[in-house]
Short mmCIF file of C-alpha atoms and ligand atoms in Angstrom, two decimals:
data_model
loop_
_atom_site.label_atom_id
_atom_site.label_comp_id
_atom_site.label_asym_id
_atom_site.label_seq_id
_atom_site.Cartn_x
_atom_site.Cartn_y
_atom_site.Cartn_z
CA MET X 21 -38.45 83.52 104.52
CA SER X 22 -40.71 84.36 107.41
CA GLY X 23 -39.70 83.73 111.23
CA PHE X 24 -36.45 85.98 111.24
CA GLN X 25 -36.52 88.44 114.08
CA THR X 26 -33.81 90.98 115.03
CA ASN X 27 -33.48 94.11 117.17
CA ASN X 28 -30.27 95.38 115.59
CA THR X 29 -31.39 98.73 113.56
CA VAL X 30 -28.76 98.32 111.06
CA ILE X 31 -29.59 94.59 109.97
CA LYS X 32 -33.33 95.64 109.96
CA TRP X 33 -32.48 98.57 107.49
CA ILE X 34 -30.79 96.20 105.36
CA GLU X 35 -33.13 93.49 105.70
CA HIS X 36 -36.06 95.61 104.92
CA ARG X 37 -33.96 96.74 101.29
CA MET X 38 -32.75 93.56 100.64
CA PRO X 39 -33.66 90.48 102.76
CA ILE X 40 -30.37 88.79 102.70
CA PHE X 41 -30.28 88.03 106.80
CA SER X 42 -33.70 86.08 106.52
CA PHE X 43 -32.45 84.29 103.28
CA LEU X 44 -29.28 83.41 105.28
CA ASP X 45 -31.32 82.31 108.11
CA HIS X 46 -33.46 80.05 105.72
CA SER X 47 -30.37 78.63 104.34
CA VAL X 48 -27.90 77.87 106.96
CA GLY X 49 -29.61 79.43 110.10
CA SER X 50 -32.03 78.51 112.89
CA GLY X 51 -34.75 78.97 110.22
CA TYR X 52 -33.30 75.85 108.17
CA PRO X 53 -34.74 72.47 109.77
CA SER X 54 -32.37 69.65 109.53
CA PRO X 55 -32.82 65.91 110.29
CA LYS X 56 -31.50 65.44 113.88
CA ASN X 57 -29.59 62.27 113.10
CA LEU X 58 -27.16 63.68 110.62
CA SER X 59 -23.64 61.80 111.19
CA TYR X 60 -20.05 63.19 110.55
CA PHE X 61 -20.41 62.21 107.14
CA TRP X 62 -22.62 64.85 106.72
CA ASN X 63 -19.91 67.34 107.26
CA PHE X 64 -18.29 67.06 104.03
CA GLY X 65 -20.44 68.96 101.89
CA SER X 66 -19.46 72.08 103.82
CA LEU X 67 -15.76 70.92 104.04
CA ALA X 68 -15.87 70.74 100.41
CA GLY X 69 -17.29 74.31 99.95
CA ILE X 70 -14.44 75.81 102.52
CA THR X 71 -11.71 73.69 100.63
CA LEU X 72 -13.09 75.57 97.39
CA VAL X 73 -12.70 78.88 98.90
CA ILE X 74 -9.15 78.10 100.11
CA MET X 75 -8.32 76.84 96.55
CA ILE X 76 -9.56 79.99 95.02
CA ILE X 77 -7.78 82.69 97.59
CA THR X 78 -4.31 80.75 97.37
CA GLY X 79 -4.65 80.12 93.55
CA ILE X 80 -5.13 83.93 92.89
CA LEU X 81 -2.15 84.73 95.03
CA LEU X 82 0.07 82.22 92.98
CA ALA X 83 -1.48 83.76 89.83
CA MET X 84 -0.22 87.08 91.13
CA GLN X 85 3.52 85.78 90.60
CA TYR X 86 3.22 83.00 88.15
CA THR X 87 4.56 83.15 84.71
CA ALA X 88 2.44 81.33 81.98
CA HIS X 89 5.42 81.05 79.53
CA VAL X 90 7.16 77.39 78.64
CA ASP X 91 10.79 79.48 79.29
CA HIS X 92 9.76 80.93 82.75
CA ALA X 93 7.02 78.83 84.28
CA PHE X 94 9.16 76.38 86.12
CA GLU X 95 11.33 78.98 87.26
CA SER X 96 8.50 81.22 88.55
CA VAL X 97 7.26 78.54 90.51
CA GLU X 98 10.88 78.10 92.24
CA ARG X 99 10.80 81.60 92.75
CA ILE X 100 7.65 81.80 94.58
CA MET X 101 8.94 78.61 96.63
CA ARG X 102 12.43 80.76 97.35
CA ASP X 103 11.79 84.33 97.25
CA VAL X 104 8.36 85.29 97.64
CA ASN X 105 7.37 86.19 101.00
CA TYR X 106 5.17 83.02 102.23
CA GLY X 107 5.34 81.72 98.74
CA TRP X 108 6.16 78.23 99.63
CA LEU X 109 3.13 78.31 102.13
CA ILE X 110 0.70 79.53 99.37
CA ARG X 111 1.97 76.98 97.07
CA TYR X 112 2.00 74.18 99.55
CA ILE X 113 -1.65 74.91 100.55
CA HIS X 114 -2.87 75.11 97.19
CA MET X 115 -0.90 71.89 95.92
CA ASN X 116 -1.98 70.02 98.97
CA GLY X 117 -5.34 71.51 98.82
CA ALA X 118 -6.02 69.96 95.92
CA HIS X 119 -5.26 66.25 97.28
CA PHE X 120 -7.51 66.97 100.04
CA PHE X 121 -10.11 68.67 98.04
CA PHE X 122 -10.51 65.38 96.06
CA ILE X 123 -10.30 63.39 99.19
CA VAL X 124 -13.02 65.14 100.88
CA VAL X 125 -15.21 65.00 97.58
CA TYR X 126 -14.66 61.17 97.19
CA ILE X 127 -16.01 60.69 100.88
CA HIS X 128 -18.83 63.05 100.22
CA ILE X 129 -19.61 61.02 96.70
CA PHE X 130 -19.32 57.45 98.59
CA ARG X 131 -21.49 58.74 101.47
CA GLY X 132 -23.93 59.75 98.77
CA LEU X 133 -23.59 56.22 97.10
CA TYR X 134 -23.97 54.19 100.59
CA TYR X 135 -26.80 56.29 101.83
CA GLY X 136 -28.96 56.69 98.32
CA SER X 137 -28.70 60.44 98.57
CA TYR X 138 -28.82 60.37 94.70
CA LYS X 139 -32.47 58.61 94.77
CA ALA X 140 -35.78 60.80 94.12
CA PRO X 141 -36.20 63.73 95.03
CA ARG X 142 -32.54 64.40 94.90
CA GLU X 143 -31.67 63.12 91.39
CA LEU X 144 -30.75 66.49 90.10
CA LEU X 145 -28.72 67.49 93.18
CA TRP X 146 -26.71 64.29 92.45
CA MET X 147 -26.23 65.18 88.71
CA LEU X 148 -25.01 68.48 89.66
CA GLY X 149 -22.64 66.97 91.80
CA VAL X 150 -21.17 64.87 88.88
CA VAL X 151 -20.99 67.92 86.85
CA ILE X 152 -18.91 69.44 89.71
CA LEU X 153 -16.66 66.42 89.73
CA LEU X 154 -16.04 66.65 86.07
CA LEU X 155 -15.22 70.21 86.32
CA MET X 156 -12.90 69.29 89.24
CA MET X 157 -11.06 67.18 87.36
CA ALA X 158 -10.45 69.21 84.43
CA THR X 159 -9.17 72.19 86.71
CA ALA X 160 -6.93 69.69 88.37
CA PHE X 161 -5.49 68.29 85.25
CA MET X 162 -4.98 72.03 83.84
CA GLY X 163 -3.36 73.13 87.13
CA TYR X 164 -0.77 70.35 87.12
CA VAL X 165 0.53 71.32 83.82
CA LEU X 166 1.55 74.96 85.04
CA PRO X 167 4.54 74.47 86.98
CA TRP X 168 5.86 72.80 83.69
CA GLY X 169 7.75 69.86 85.25
CA GLN X 170 8.28 66.58 83.49
CA MET X 171 4.97 65.00 84.74
CA SER X 172 3.00 68.31 83.85
CA PHE X 173 4.18 68.11 80.32
CA TRP X 174 4.00 64.41 79.69
CA GLY X 175 0.81 64.28 81.64
CA ALA X 176 -0.45 66.83 79.39
CA LYS X 177 0.73 64.90 76.37
CA VAL X 178 -0.77 61.63 77.19
CA ILE X 179 -4.06 62.83 78.13
CA THR X 180 -4.92 65.30 75.48
CA ASN X 181 -3.55 62.73 72.81
CA LEU X 182 -6.32 60.46 74.15
CA PHE X 183 -8.80 62.71 71.60
CA SER X 184 -6.65 61.39 68.86
CA ALA X 185 -8.56 58.10 69.45
CA ILE X 186 -11.82 59.70 67.95
CA PRO X 187 -12.47 58.55 64.43
CA PHE X 188 -11.77 61.08 61.52
CA PHE X 189 -11.46 64.06 63.48
CA GLY X 190 -9.39 62.80 66.31
CA ASP X 191 -5.80 64.47 64.86
CA SER X 192 -7.55 67.68 64.23
CA ILE X 193 -9.08 67.77 67.59
CA VAL X 194 -5.92 67.49 69.22
CA VAL X 195 -4.13 70.11 67.29
CA TRP X 196 -6.85 72.48 68.09
CA LEU X 197 -6.70 71.53 71.83
CA TRP X 198 -2.74 72.23 71.65
CA GLY X 199 -3.10 75.53 69.50
CA GLY X 200 -0.13 74.15 67.73
CA PHE X 201 1.57 70.83 66.59
CA SER X 202 2.83 70.06 70.10
CA VAL X 203 2.16 70.57 73.80
CA ASP X 204 3.75 74.00 73.86
CA ASN X 205 3.43 77.49 74.88
CA PRO X 206 -0.03 78.21 73.36
CA THR X 207 -1.08 75.05 75.47
CA LEU X 208 0.25 76.33 78.40
CA ASN X 209 -1.49 79.72 78.10
CA ARG X 210 -4.95 78.24 77.47
CA PHE X 211 -4.43 75.80 80.27
CA PHE X 212 -3.66 78.69 82.66
CA ALA X 213 -6.43 80.88 81.36
CA LEU X 214 -8.77 77.74 81.96
CA HIS X 215 -7.28 76.81 85.23
CA TYR X 216 -8.34 80.47 86.53
CA LEU X 217 -11.81 80.37 84.94
CA LEU X 218 -13.01 76.71 85.87
CA PRO X 219 -13.00 77.43 89.70
CA PHE X 220 -15.31 80.17 89.44
CA VAL X 221 -17.61 77.91 86.94
CA ILE X 222 -17.42 75.29 89.99
CA VAL X 223 -18.65 78.02 92.50
CA GLY X 224 -21.68 78.76 90.07
CA VAL X 225 -22.53 74.87 89.97
CA VAL X 226 -22.01 74.60 93.87
CA ILE X 227 -24.72 77.46 94.24
CA LEU X 228 -27.04 75.53 92.00
CA HIS X 229 -26.26 72.27 94.10
CA ILE X 230 -27.22 73.88 97.35
CA TRP X 231 -30.09 75.24 95.80
CA ALA X 232 -31.28 71.93 94.74
CA LEU X 233 -30.31 70.56 98.23
CA HIS X 234 -32.57 73.20 100.09
CA ARG X 235 -35.65 72.17 97.82
CA PHE X 236 -36.03 68.94 99.91
CA GLY X 237 -33.50 69.21 102.41
CA SER X 238 -30.64 66.90 103.65
CA ASN X 239 -31.10 62.97 103.46
CA ASN X 240 -30.05 61.25 106.53
CA PRO X 241 -28.30 58.21 107.88
CA ILE X 242 -31.44 55.96 107.94
CA GLY X 243 -32.60 57.61 104.61
CA ILE X 244 -36.18 58.07 105.26
CA ASP X 245 -38.24 61.52 105.02
CA THR X 246 -38.26 64.01 107.98
CA LYS X 247 -42.08 63.76 109.06
CA GLY X 248 -42.24 66.98 111.35
CA PRO X 249 -40.64 68.94 113.85
CA GLN X 250 -39.90 65.96 116.31
CA ASP X 251 -37.48 64.74 113.27
CA THR X 252 -35.60 68.03 112.91
CA ILE X 253 -33.45 70.73 114.65
CA PRO X 254 -32.36 73.94 113.43
CA PHE X 255 -29.09 74.07 111.17
CA HIS X 256 -27.79 76.85 113.61
CA PRO X 257 -26.32 76.25 115.91
CA TYR X 258 -26.47 72.27 115.94
CA TYR X 259 -25.00 71.80 112.49
CA THR X 260 -22.87 75.21 112.51
CA VAL X 261 -21.26 74.05 115.49
CA LYS X 262 -20.72 70.40 114.08
CA ASP X 263 -19.41 71.60 111.06
CA ALA X 264 -16.91 74.21 112.64
CA PHE X 265 -15.72 71.11 114.56
CA GLY X 266 -15.20 69.08 111.35
CA LEU X 267 -13.35 71.92 110.07
CA GLY X 268 -11.25 72.15 113.01
CA ALA X 269 -10.10 68.32 112.91
CA PHE X 270 -9.81 68.99 109.13
CA LEU X 271 -7.31 71.80 109.64
CA VAL X 272 -5.34 69.60 112.00
CA VAL X 273 -4.56 66.88 109.57
CA PHE X 274 -4.19 69.54 106.56
CA SER X 275 -1.68 71.56 108.36
CA ALA X 276 0.30 68.46 109.37
CA VAL X 277 0.40 67.74 105.82
CA VAL X 278 1.30 71.32 104.50
CA PHE X 279 4.13 71.72 107.40
CA TYR X 280 5.38 68.25 107.66
CA LEU X 281 4.79 66.21 104.45
CA PRO X 282 4.26 68.60 101.59
CA ASN X 283 5.78 66.66 99.04
CA TYR X 284 4.26 63.21 99.99
CA MET X 285 1.23 63.12 97.89
CA GLY X 286 3.31 64.46 94.58
CA HIS X 287 5.49 62.84 92.24
CA ALA X 288 9.14 63.70 92.47
CA ASP X 289 9.60 63.91 88.49
CA ASN X 290 7.55 67.13 88.63
CA TYR X 291 10.76 69.09 90.08
CA ILE X 292 12.39 68.42 87.05
CA PRO X 293 12.00 70.92 84.26
CA ALA X 294 9.56 69.54 81.63
CA ASN X 295 11.84 68.23 78.65
CA PRO X 296 9.91 67.23 75.64
CA LEU X 297 12.70 65.13 74.31
CA SER X 298 12.99 62.92 77.40
CA THR X 299 10.34 60.67 78.52
CA PRO X 300 9.91 59.63 81.85
CA ALA X 301 10.25 55.76 82.89
CA HIS X 302 6.50 55.87 83.95
CA ILE X 303 4.10 58.66 83.40
CA VAL X 304 1.54 58.46 86.34
CA PRO X 305 -1.35 60.96 87.07
CA GLU X 306 -2.05 62.07 90.53
CA TRP X 307 -3.60 59.72 92.86
CA TYR X 308 -6.98 61.16 92.19
CA PHE X 309 -6.84 60.06 88.78
CA LEU X 310 -5.45 56.84 89.20
CA PRO X 311 -8.57 54.57 88.95
CA PHE X 312 -9.84 56.31 85.98
CA TYR X 313 -6.18 55.90 84.67
CA ALA X 314 -6.45 52.22 85.01
CA ILE X 315 -9.74 51.85 83.33
CA LEU X 316 -8.40 53.61 80.30
CA ARG X 317 -5.47 51.30 80.11
CA ALA X 318 -7.52 48.12 81.06
CA ILE X 319 -8.73 47.98 77.50
CA THR X 320 -5.97 46.58 75.27
CA PHE X 321 -7.97 44.83 72.83
CA ASP X 322 -10.03 45.94 69.97
CA VAL X 323 -13.98 45.16 69.72
CA GLY X 324 -15.25 43.92 66.42
CA ILE X 325 -17.02 41.15 64.69
CA PRO X 326 -15.69 37.81 65.65
CA PHE X 327 -13.92 35.59 62.97
CA THR X 328 -14.14 38.74 60.37
CA GLY X 329 -11.36 40.57 61.42
CA VAL X 330 -13.65 43.65 61.30
CA VAL X 331 -12.91 46.32 63.93
CA ILE X 332 -15.63 48.27 65.33
CA ILE X 333 -13.70 49.93 68.22
CA GLU X 334 -9.87 49.92 68.47
CA ALA X 335 -8.37 49.28 71.74
CA LYS X 336 -6.99 53.05 72.20
CA LEU X 337 -10.95 54.31 71.62
CA GLY X 338 -12.17 51.73 73.98
CA GLY X 339 -10.17 52.86 76.69
CA VAL X 340 -11.28 56.16 76.28
CA ILE X 341 -14.81 55.39 75.91
CA ALA X 342 -14.57 53.18 78.93
CA MET X 343 -13.00 56.01 81.08
CA PHE X 344 -15.42 58.50 80.29
CA GLY X 345 -18.16 56.22 80.40
CA SER X 346 -17.11 55.48 84.04
CA ILE X 347 -18.09 58.82 85.20
CA ALA X 348 -20.96 59.55 82.62
CA LEU X 349 -22.54 56.30 84.36
CA LEU X 350 -22.99 58.16 87.46
CA PHE X 351 -25.31 60.55 85.77
CA VAL X 352 -28.06 57.64 85.20
CA LEU X 353 -27.28 56.31 88.71
CA PRO X 354 -30.73 57.21 90.14
CA TRP X 355 -32.38 55.22 87.45
CA LEU X 356 -30.11 52.30 87.83
CA ASP X 357 -30.69 51.72 91.47
CA ARG X 358 -34.45 51.62 91.49
CA SER X 359 -34.80 50.20 95.32
CA PRO X 360 -37.29 52.50 97.15
CA VAL X 361 -35.02 52.11 100.31
CA ARG X 362 -32.24 54.96 100.50
CA SER X 363 -30.01 53.95 103.09
CA GLY X 364 -27.43 51.08 102.98
CA ARG X 365 -28.19 50.45 106.74
CA PHE X 366 -31.48 48.66 105.65
CA ARG X 367 -30.02 46.94 102.63
CA PRO X 368 -28.00 43.75 103.81
CA ILE X 369 -27.25 42.71 100.28
CA PHE X 370 -26.59 46.29 98.85
CA ARG X 371 -24.15 46.58 101.68
CA LEU X 372 -21.93 43.85 101.00
CA PHE X 373 -21.67 45.01 97.16
CA PHE X 374 -20.98 48.53 98.44
CA VAL X 375 -18.01 47.20 100.22
CA LEU X 376 -17.01 45.16 97.12
CA LEU X 377 -17.26 48.68 95.06
CA LEU X 378 -14.82 50.40 97.30
CA ILE X 379 -12.12 47.79 97.33
CA ASP X 380 -12.69 47.42 93.18
CA VAL X 381 -12.10 51.33 93.26
CA VAL X 382 -9.08 51.04 95.42
CA LEU X 383 -7.73 47.99 93.42
CA LEU X 384 -8.05 50.29 90.47
CA GLY X 385 -6.22 52.96 92.08
CA PHE X 386 -3.07 50.62 92.74
CA ALA X 387 -3.31 49.29 89.31
CA GLY X 388 -3.37 52.64 87.89
CA ALA X 389 -0.06 53.31 89.70
CA LYS X 390 1.69 50.44 88.07
CA PRO X 391 2.89 49.83 84.40
CA ALA X 392 -0.33 48.07 82.32
CA GLU X 393 1.27 44.86 82.06
CA GLY X 394 1.05 41.29 83.87
CA LEU X 395 -0.66 40.55 86.87
CA TRP X 396 -1.58 44.49 87.41
CA LEU X 397 -3.09 44.58 83.97
CA LEU X 398 -5.11 41.52 84.55
CA ILE X 399 -6.38 43.29 88.00
CA ALA X 400 -7.35 46.41 86.25
CA GLN X 401 -9.25 44.46 83.73
CA VAL X 402 -11.34 42.52 86.44
CA SER X 403 -11.84 45.59 88.36
CA THR X 404 -13.02 47.72 85.35
CA ALA X 405 -15.36 44.87 84.55
CA TYR X 406 -16.60 44.93 88.04
CA TYR X 407 -17.02 48.36 88.13
CA PHE X 408 -19.27 48.38 85.20
CA LEU X 409 -21.15 45.30 86.41
CA HIS X 410 -21.66 46.95 89.68
CA PHE X 411 -23.68 49.90 88.43
CA LEU X 412 -25.16 48.18 85.16
CA VAL X 413 -26.00 44.70 86.48
CA VAL X 414 -26.03 44.28 90.46
CA LEU X 415 -27.62 47.45 91.23
CA PRO X 416 -30.42 47.06 88.88
CA LEU X 417 -30.97 43.72 89.89
CA LEU X 418 -30.74 44.31 93.69
CA SER X 419 -33.50 46.85 93.28
CA VAL X 420 -35.62 44.15 92.26
CA PHE X 421 -34.60 40.94 94.31
CA GLU X 422 -33.37 42.34 97.46
CA THR X 423 -35.32 42.33 100.70
CA PRO X 424 -34.70 45.10 102.68
CA LYS X 425 -34.95 45.32 106.28
CA PRO X 426 -38.22 47.01 108.15
CA LEU X 427 -37.67 50.73 108.46
CA PRO X 428 -38.37 52.79 111.13
CA THR X 429 -41.51 54.45 111.08
CA SER X 430 -39.71 57.90 111.93
CA ILE X 431 -36.17 59.47 112.40
CA SER X 432 -36.98 60.44 116.06
CA GLU X 433 -38.07 56.52 116.70
CA PRO X 434 -34.42 55.02 116.68
CA VAL X 435 -33.10 58.43 118.19
CA LEU X 436 -35.73 58.83 120.95
CA LYS X 437 -36.65 55.59 122.70
CA GLY X 438 -40.27 55.07 121.92
CA GLY X 439 -40.10 58.03 119.19
CA GLY X 440 -41.74 61.25 118.69
CA GLY X 441 -40.22 63.50 121.57
CA ALA X 442 -40.19 66.99 121.18
CA MET X 443 -37.06 68.64 120.09
CA ALA X 444 -36.67 70.55 123.20
CA GLY X 445 -36.52 67.82 125.41
CA ALA X 446 -34.18 65.55 123.26
CA PRO X 447 -31.30 65.02 125.24
CA ALA X 448 -27.85 65.60 123.50
CA LYS X 449 -26.11 62.03 123.28
CA PRO X 450 -28.62 59.65 121.94
CA MET X 451 -29.08 61.85 118.86
CA GLU X 452 -25.34 60.56 117.82
CA LYS X 453 -26.48 56.86 118.11
CA ALA X 454 -29.05 56.85 114.97
C1 HEM A 5 -17.18 71.26 94.96
C2 HEM A 5 -17.73 70.19 95.23
C3 HEM A 5 -18.90 70.28 96.19
C4 HEM A 5 -19.46 71.05 97.11
C5 HEM A 5 -19.08 72.42 97.61
C6 HEM A 5 -20.58 70.47 97.63
C7 HEM A 5 -21.35 71.01 98.75
C8 HEM A 5 -22.33 70.25 99.38
C9 HEM A 5 -23.09 70.77 100.65
C10 HEM A 5 -22.80 71.70 101.26
C11 HEM A 5 -23.93 69.57 100.88
C12 HEM A 5 -24.94 69.51 101.95
C13 HEM A 5 -24.19 69.01 103.11
C14 HEM A 5 -23.81 67.57 103.09
O1 HEM A 5 -24.85 66.65 102.80
O2 HEM A 5 -22.77 67.04 103.20
C15 HEM A 5 -24.06 68.58 99.66
C16 HEM A 5 -24.75 67.50 99.58
C17 HEM A 5 -25.05 66.62 98.50
N1 HEM A 5 -23.97 66.43 97.58
FE1 HEM A 5 -22.26 67.90 97.41
N2 HEM A 5 -20.89 69.14 97.13
C18 HEM A 5 -19.87 69.00 96.07
C19 HEM A 5 -19.57 67.88 95.23
C20 HEM A 5 -20.29 66.75 95.07
C21 HEM A 5 -20.16 65.62 94.25
C22 HEM A 5 -19.09 65.67 93.33
C23 HEM A 5 -21.49 64.82 94.08
C24 HEM A 5 -21.59 63.85 93.45
C25 HEM A 5 -21.02 63.30 92.38
C26 HEM A 5 -22.13 65.57 95.27
C27 HEM A 5 -23.41 64.99 95.64
C28 HEM A 5 -24.09 65.59 96.76
C29 HEM A 5 -25.45 64.91 97.38
C30 HEM A 5 -26.18 63.71 96.79
C31 HEM A 5 -25.96 65.75 98.35
C32 HEM A 5 -26.94 65.51 99.28
C33 HEM A 5 -26.52 64.43 100.25
C34 HEM A 5 -27.57 64.06 101.52
O3 HEM A 5 -28.43 65.03 101.91
O4 HEM A 5 -27.43 62.99 101.95
N3 HEM A 5 -21.55 66.67 95.78
N4 HEM A 5 -23.04 69.05 98.54
#
């Protein structure tokens, strides 16, 4: 915490009693040395943080006008859209903010996957990220139920019903989750309560996430550790400016969608009030759940002892296990990929499989949007199999058999030709090339 200097007497007065300014300087200021070669992929963490703040502010404003009752929820949302001053804007920012939050976080995750940011000593940082992902999913799922449209109701029904696949206690658990014998008013009420609460839990876990990040600092595109001042630049002003630029670019795209395509990413059926007596032709979740939805529906067969007819895991339970397993797997990823080289840049075969994984997840997404039959079911099944193979077989094997390319000796070596130049003398342009 040393090194923080100021002439401002007010700041000095506060700092002496509560050293918050030196803390900030040490965390996101000029007192936080960061690798000098971070690319724009390192913008997405701060973007996720800002999106979280936007979601919380607009969410609190919406909650002031929203009514969590099955007889009034849909109309209260329509009232927000039509009668509340700027209600349409606040709702569209919140609604599209959820989509953008997932876009940003998925890029953030795949960045980590490619550059090996989950590897030692950042395993806990990564695992806290997976906890955040789970919390985000729960929050988004419950938020989607609140407008009480057709997709809200039937989505809630399908997903809560999954718990009935749990042997022995399944049905009791579902009744307990619903607070009754159907998705109804108590369900809507508790979803609202939890949807309001969970973002603050996410804030708490994000604080832990950043805490763990600051223990060893950021990884970087070449994945080797910083070895001294020649490899780093102060976070402020270099990365505060870069993050601010990224935020500007994000806001341009985000505003374009909010103002010109506000319903593009949503489903039209959610503008039809929930009707428990009429099931929509296709119940589809929001796009960010589609790969997981495809995995859930890919398991169409019971698992048991061959030729005996003994069933150990019924298809429905198998789907639920596969879906939750696909995320649970991420918790142990640091121990599945044991290659000592972090960055995909120096792992030629890993790189190919990484691209394959990306294609695989996109295919799962498309399959999740289609009815689970025919060719799309087959695609979902093959892609599900590859997803698990990738993490459970390919990565562990690559850790042993792949020969990585030679690593540079330091971060500054590829940044400054010849390597090891002092920070102050580093020209601005070549830094981006690393
Ligand atoms: C609300 C959601 C999240 C927020 C606000 C957040 C915030 C951040 C921030 C500010 C950073 C440092 C800047 C950067 O490296 O981009 C970071 C790094 C990191 N995050 Fe997140 N994060 C979130 C979700 C996640 C998730 C879901 C995962 C993984 C499952 C994850 C994994 C990581 C990793 C591994 C790093 C270190 C990256 C590196 O140094 O290369 N984060 N996060």
